[in-house]
């Protein structure tokens, strides 16, 4: 498979790997602001199913999104063993509820493969590429695509 155009062959990149619905995903480390333990959130009325609510993060109110639900992999029953990955998307900040955070991967741009185009769905192009790992493949997420409509101004 050819590599995505956004990374050069010689680029050295770091990704944080995570699990959602038992599957491996990763996010470029430069987009992650912090990783926190799960704490209950304040629900928002009429919010999309994947939006669990909001939390106060040092004075800023940020939306918390169930990553598995947003990707169509089923809802996560949040518990103290889950974590929230706080991600910066431009000037916005969101939290992604995930099962766990695994490790930091350092890869060269030429090790990233294009993700196959899968038509349909509410969130096309949420996978930027694929990285081979011991357990198979890890999908590189595009966090900006994961933000539900209507939350772009709330963060």
PDB file of C-alpha atoms in Angstrom:
ATOM      1  CA  UNK A   1       0.000   0.000   0.000  1.00  0.00           C
ATOM      2  CA  UNK A   2       1.282   3.508  -0.713  1.00  0.00           C
ATOM      3  CA  UNK A   3       1.753   5.911   2.195  1.00  0.00           C
ATOM      4  CA  UNK A   4      -0.503   8.921   2.871  1.00  0.00           C
ATOM      5  CA  UNK A   5       0.752  12.113   1.253  1.00  0.00           C
ATOM      6  CA  UNK A   6       0.841  14.172   4.473  1.00  0.00           C
ATOM      7  CA  UNK A   7       3.933  12.357   5.762  1.00  0.00           C
ATOM      8  CA  UNK A   8       7.277  12.278   3.984  1.00  0.00           C
ATOM      9  CA  UNK A   9       9.242   9.027   3.691  1.00  0.00           C
ATOM     10  CA  UNK A  10      11.960  10.283   6.045  1.00  0.00           C
ATOM     11  CA  UNK A  11       9.645  11.980   8.583  1.00  0.00           C
ATOM     12  CA  UNK A  12      10.065  10.530  12.079  1.00  0.00           C
ATOM     13  CA  UNK A  13       6.649  10.496  13.744  1.00  0.00           C
ATOM     14  CA  UNK A  14       5.330   9.604  17.197  1.00  0.00           C
ATOM     15  CA  UNK A  15       1.862   8.234  17.885  1.00  0.00           C
ATOM     16  CA  UNK A  16       0.091   7.308  21.105  1.00  0.00           C
ATOM     17  CA  UNK A  17      -1.658   3.953  20.686  1.00  0.00           C
ATOM     18  CA  UNK A  18      -4.977   3.331  22.362  1.00  0.00           C
ATOM     19  CA  UNK A  19      -7.756   0.772  22.504  1.00  0.00           C
ATOM     20  CA  UNK A  20     -11.423   1.500  21.819  1.00  0.00           C
ATOM     21  CA  UNK A  21     -13.934  -1.357  21.597  1.00  0.00           C
ATOM     22  CA  UNK A  22     -10.951  -3.723  21.849  1.00  0.00           C
ATOM     23  CA  UNK A  23      -9.390  -2.385  18.651  1.00  0.00           C
ATOM     24  CA  UNK A  24      -6.111  -0.532  18.158  1.00  0.00           C
ATOM     25  CA  UNK A  25      -6.026   3.116  17.088  1.00  0.00           C
ATOM     26  CA  UNK A  26      -3.426   5.842  17.389  1.00  0.00           C
ATOM     27  CA  UNK A  27      -3.248   9.631  17.422  1.00  0.00           C
ATOM     28  CA  UNK A  28      -0.238  11.747  16.576  1.00  0.00           C
ATOM     29  CA  UNK A  29       1.402  12.716  19.856  1.00  0.00           C
ATOM     30  CA  UNK A  30       1.499  16.418  18.934  1.00  0.00           C
ATOM     31  CA  UNK A  31      -2.322  16.528  19.117  1.00  0.00           C
ATOM     32  CA  UNK A  32      -2.547  15.067  22.637  1.00  0.00           C
ATOM     33  CA  UNK A  33      -2.577  17.503  25.547  1.00  0.00           C
ATOM     34  CA  UNK A  34      -2.986  15.015  28.396  1.00  0.00           C
ATOM     35  CA  UNK A  35      -4.312  11.626  29.442  1.00  0.00           C
ATOM     36  CA  UNK A  36      -6.659  11.488  32.440  1.00  0.00           C
ATOM     37  CA  UNK A  37      -8.493   8.853  34.413  1.00  0.00           C
ATOM     38  CA  UNK A  38     -12.235   8.655  33.811  1.00  0.00           C
ATOM     39  CA  UNK A  39     -14.351  10.925  35.991  1.00  0.00           C
ATOM     40  CA  UNK A  40     -18.110  11.404  35.646  1.00  0.00           C
ATOM     41  CA  UNK A  41     -19.214  14.137  33.242  1.00  0.00           C
ATOM     42  CA  UNK A  42     -22.169  16.507  33.105  1.00  0.00           C
ATOM     43  CA  UNK A  43     -24.669  15.260  30.515  1.00  0.00           C
ATOM     44  CA  UNK A  44     -25.909  17.589  27.784  1.00  0.00           C
ATOM     45  CA  UNK A  45     -29.611  17.400  26.847  1.00  0.00           C
ATOM     46  CA  UNK A  46     -30.329  16.411  23.232  1.00  0.00           C
ATOM     47  CA  UNK A  47     -26.664  15.590  22.589  1.00  0.00           C
ATOM     48  CA  UNK A  48     -25.656  13.056  19.966  1.00  0.00           C
ATOM     49  CA  UNK A  49     -25.315   9.514  21.388  1.00  0.00           C
ATOM     50  CA  UNK A  50     -21.519   9.560  21.209  1.00  0.00           C
ATOM     51  CA  UNK A  51     -21.335  12.758  23.289  1.00  0.00           C
ATOM     52  CA  UNK A  52     -21.200  11.714  26.928  1.00  0.00           C
ATOM     53  CA  UNK A  53     -21.285  15.272  28.252  1.00  0.00           C
ATOM     54  CA  UNK A  54     -18.817  17.927  29.330  1.00  0.00           C
ATOM     55  CA  UNK A  55     -16.153  18.223  32.014  1.00  0.00           C
ATOM     56  CA  UNK A  56     -14.307  21.118  33.590  1.00  0.00           C
ATOM     57  CA  UNK A  57     -10.611  20.954  32.769  1.00  0.00           C
ATOM     58  CA  UNK A  58      -8.799  23.658  34.745  1.00  0.00           C
ATOM     59  CA  UNK A  59     -11.520  26.214  34.060  1.00  0.00           C
ATOM     60  CA  UNK A  60     -12.259  25.181  30.457  1.00  0.00           C
ATOM     61  CA  UNK A  61     -15.422  23.232  29.662  1.00  0.00           C
ATOM     62  CA  UNK A  62     -14.643  20.489  27.139  1.00  0.00           C
ATOM     63  CA  UNK A  63     -16.943  17.940  25.468  1.00  0.00           C
ATOM     64  CA  UNK A  64     -16.258  14.255  26.123  1.00  0.00           C
ATOM     65  CA  UNK A  65     -16.881  11.874  23.218  1.00  0.00           C
ATOM     66  CA  UNK A  66     -17.165   8.081  23.433  1.00  0.00           C
ATOM     67  CA  UNK A  67     -14.669   7.109  20.716  1.00  0.00           C
ATOM     68  CA  UNK A  68     -16.072   3.608  20.208  1.00  0.00           C
ATOM     69  CA  UNK A  69     -19.621   4.953  19.778  1.00  0.00           C
ATOM     70  CA  UNK A  70     -18.433   7.724  17.436  1.00  0.00           C
ATOM     71  CA  UNK A  71     -16.716   5.137  15.238  1.00  0.00           C
ATOM     72  CA  UNK A  72     -19.835   2.938  15.165  1.00  0.00           C
ATOM     73  CA  UNK A  73     -18.266   0.195  17.303  1.00  0.00           C
ATOM     74  CA  UNK A  74     -20.862   0.243  20.104  1.00  0.00           C
ATOM     75  CA  UNK A  75     -21.155   2.317  23.245  1.00  0.00           C
ATOM     76  CA  UNK A  76     -18.613   2.086  26.039  1.00  0.00           C
ATOM     77  CA  UNK A  77     -19.802   1.619  29.636  1.00  0.00           C
ATOM     78  CA  UNK A  78     -17.451   4.088  31.301  1.00  0.00           C
ATOM     79  CA  UNK A  79     -15.754   2.872  34.479  1.00  0.00           C
ATOM     80  CA  UNK A  80     -12.729   3.895  36.561  1.00  0.00           C
ATOM     81  CA  UNK A  81     -10.516   1.663  34.365  1.00  0.00           C
ATOM     82  CA  UNK A  82     -11.206   3.851  31.296  1.00  0.00           C
ATOM     83  CA  UNK A  83      -9.235   6.956  30.347  1.00  0.00           C
ATOM     84  CA  UNK A  84      -9.916  10.263  28.650  1.00  0.00           C
ATOM     85  CA  UNK A  85      -7.438  11.474  26.052  1.00  0.00           C
ATOM     86  CA  UNK A  86      -7.550  15.269  25.859  1.00  0.00           C
ATOM     87  CA  UNK A  87      -6.907  16.259  22.250  1.00  0.00           C
ATOM     88  CA  UNK A  88      -6.244  19.673  20.706  1.00  0.00           C
ATOM     89  CA  UNK A  89      -7.927  20.270  17.368  1.00  0.00           C
ATOM     90  CA  UNK A  90      -6.851  23.688  16.161  1.00  0.00           C
ATOM     91  CA  UNK A  91      -8.041  26.104  18.859  1.00  0.00           C
ATOM     92  CA  UNK A  92     -10.563  23.571  20.241  1.00  0.00           C
ATOM     93  CA  UNK A  93     -10.065  20.908  22.905  1.00  0.00           C
ATOM     94  CA  UNK A  94     -12.085  17.704  23.280  1.00  0.00           C
ATOM     95  CA  UNK A  95     -11.848  14.566  25.379  1.00  0.00           C
ATOM     96  CA  UNK A  96     -12.057  11.060  23.918  1.00  0.00           C
ATOM     97  CA  UNK A  97     -13.180   8.218  26.182  1.00  0.00           C
ATOM     98  CA  UNK A  98     -11.127   5.094  25.395  1.00  0.00           C
ATOM     99  CA  UNK A  99     -10.570   1.670  26.978  1.00  0.00           C
ATOM    100  CA  UNK A 100      -6.850   2.213  27.553  1.00  0.00           C
ATOM    101  CA  UNK A 101      -3.662   3.831  26.310  1.00  0.00           C
ATOM    102  CA  UNK A 102      -0.971   1.346  25.274  1.00  0.00           C
ATOM    103  CA  UNK A 103       2.339   2.852  24.191  1.00  0.00           C
ATOM    104  CA  UNK A 104       4.118   5.455  22.119  1.00  0.00           C
ATOM    105  CA  UNK A 105       5.088   4.304  18.614  1.00  0.00           C
ATOM    106  CA  UNK A 106       7.924   5.974  16.737  1.00  0.00           C
ATOM    107  CA  UNK A 107       7.739   5.302  13.008  1.00  0.00           C
ATOM    108  CA  UNK A 108       9.134   6.693   9.778  1.00  0.00           C
ATOM    109  CA  UNK A 109       6.717   8.138   7.246  1.00  0.00           C
ATOM    110  CA  UNK A 110       7.447   5.284   4.837  1.00  0.00           C
ATOM    111  CA  UNK A 111       6.057   2.791   7.409  1.00  0.00           C
ATOM    112  CA  UNK A 112       2.575   4.340   7.214  1.00  0.00           C
ATOM    113  CA  UNK A 113       0.176   2.854   4.677  1.00  0.00           C
ATOM    114  CA  UNK A 114      -2.941   4.414   3.187  1.00  0.00           C
ATOM    115  CA  UNK A 115      -6.208   3.289   4.710  1.00  0.00           C
ATOM    116  CA  UNK A 116      -8.592   1.766   2.169  1.00  0.00           C
ATOM    117  CA  UNK A 117     -11.519   3.989   1.244  1.00  0.00           C
ATOM    118  CA  UNK A 118     -14.707   2.664   2.772  1.00  0.00           C
ATOM    119  CA  UNK A 119     -17.790   4.460   1.504  1.00  0.00           C
ATOM    120  CA  UNK A 120     -20.658   5.767   3.574  1.00  0.00           C
ATOM    121  CA  UNK A 121     -20.931   6.430   7.241  1.00  0.00           C
ATOM    122  CA  UNK A 122     -21.286   9.601   9.222  1.00  0.00           C
ATOM    123  CA  UNK A 123     -17.554  10.124   9.637  1.00  0.00           C
ATOM    124  CA  UNK A 124     -15.714   9.398   6.398  1.00  0.00           C
ATOM    125  CA  UNK A 125     -11.947   9.853   6.321  1.00  0.00           C
ATOM    126  CA  UNK A 126     -11.551   9.452  10.095  1.00  0.00           C
ATOM    127  CA  UNK A 127      -8.660   7.024   9.430  1.00  0.00           C
ATOM    128  CA  UNK A 128      -5.577   8.753   7.999  1.00  0.00           C
ATOM    129  CA  UNK A 129      -3.419   5.669   7.606  1.00  0.00           C
ATOM    130  CA  UNK A 130      -2.341   2.311   9.000  1.00  0.00           C
ATOM    131  CA  UNK A 131       0.739   1.218  10.945  1.00  0.00           C
ATOM    132  CA  UNK A 132       1.792  -2.427  11.309  1.00  0.00           C
ATOM    133  CA  UNK A 133       2.153  -3.463  14.943  1.00  0.00           C
ATOM    134  CA  UNK A 134       2.695  -6.838  16.626  1.00  0.00           C
ATOM    135  CA  UNK A 135      -1.045  -7.443  17.061  1.00  0.00           C
ATOM    136  CA  UNK A 136      -1.880  -6.536  13.454  1.00  0.00           C
ATOM    137  CA  UNK A 137      -2.620  -2.981  12.340  1.00  0.00           C
ATOM    138  CA  UNK A 138      -3.233   0.245  14.228  1.00  0.00           C
ATOM    139  CA  UNK A 139      -5.370   2.911  12.576  1.00  0.00           C
ATOM    140  CA  UNK A 140      -4.232   6.539  12.677  1.00  0.00           C
ATOM    141  CA  UNK A 141      -7.195   8.704  13.679  1.00  0.00           C
ATOM    142  CA  UNK A 142      -7.995  12.188  12.402  1.00  0.00           C
ATOM    143  CA  UNK A 143      -9.466  13.695  15.619  1.00  0.00           C
ATOM    144  CA  UNK A 144     -10.939  16.710  13.804  1.00  0.00           C
ATOM    145  CA  UNK A 145     -13.268  14.376  11.877  1.00  0.00           C
ATOM    146  CA  UNK A 146     -14.504  12.781  15.101  1.00  0.00           C
ATOM    147  CA  UNK A 147     -16.067  15.963  16.520  1.00  0.00           C
ATOM    148  CA  UNK A 148     -19.851  15.680  16.096  1.00  0.00           C
ATOM    149  CA  UNK A 149     -21.637  18.478  14.278  1.00  0.00           C
ATOM    150  CA  UNK A 150     -22.777  21.158  16.680  1.00  0.00           C
ATOM    151  CA  UNK A 151     -19.843  20.675  19.052  1.00  0.00           C
ATOM    152  CA  UNK A 152     -17.316  22.590  16.997  1.00  0.00           C
ATOM    153  CA  UNK A 153     -18.313  25.837  18.705  1.00  0.00           C
ATOM    154  CA  UNK A 154     -18.831  24.293  22.156  1.00  0.00           C
ATOM    155  CA  UNK A 155     -15.241  23.331  22.808  1.00  0.00           C
TER     156      UNK A 155
END
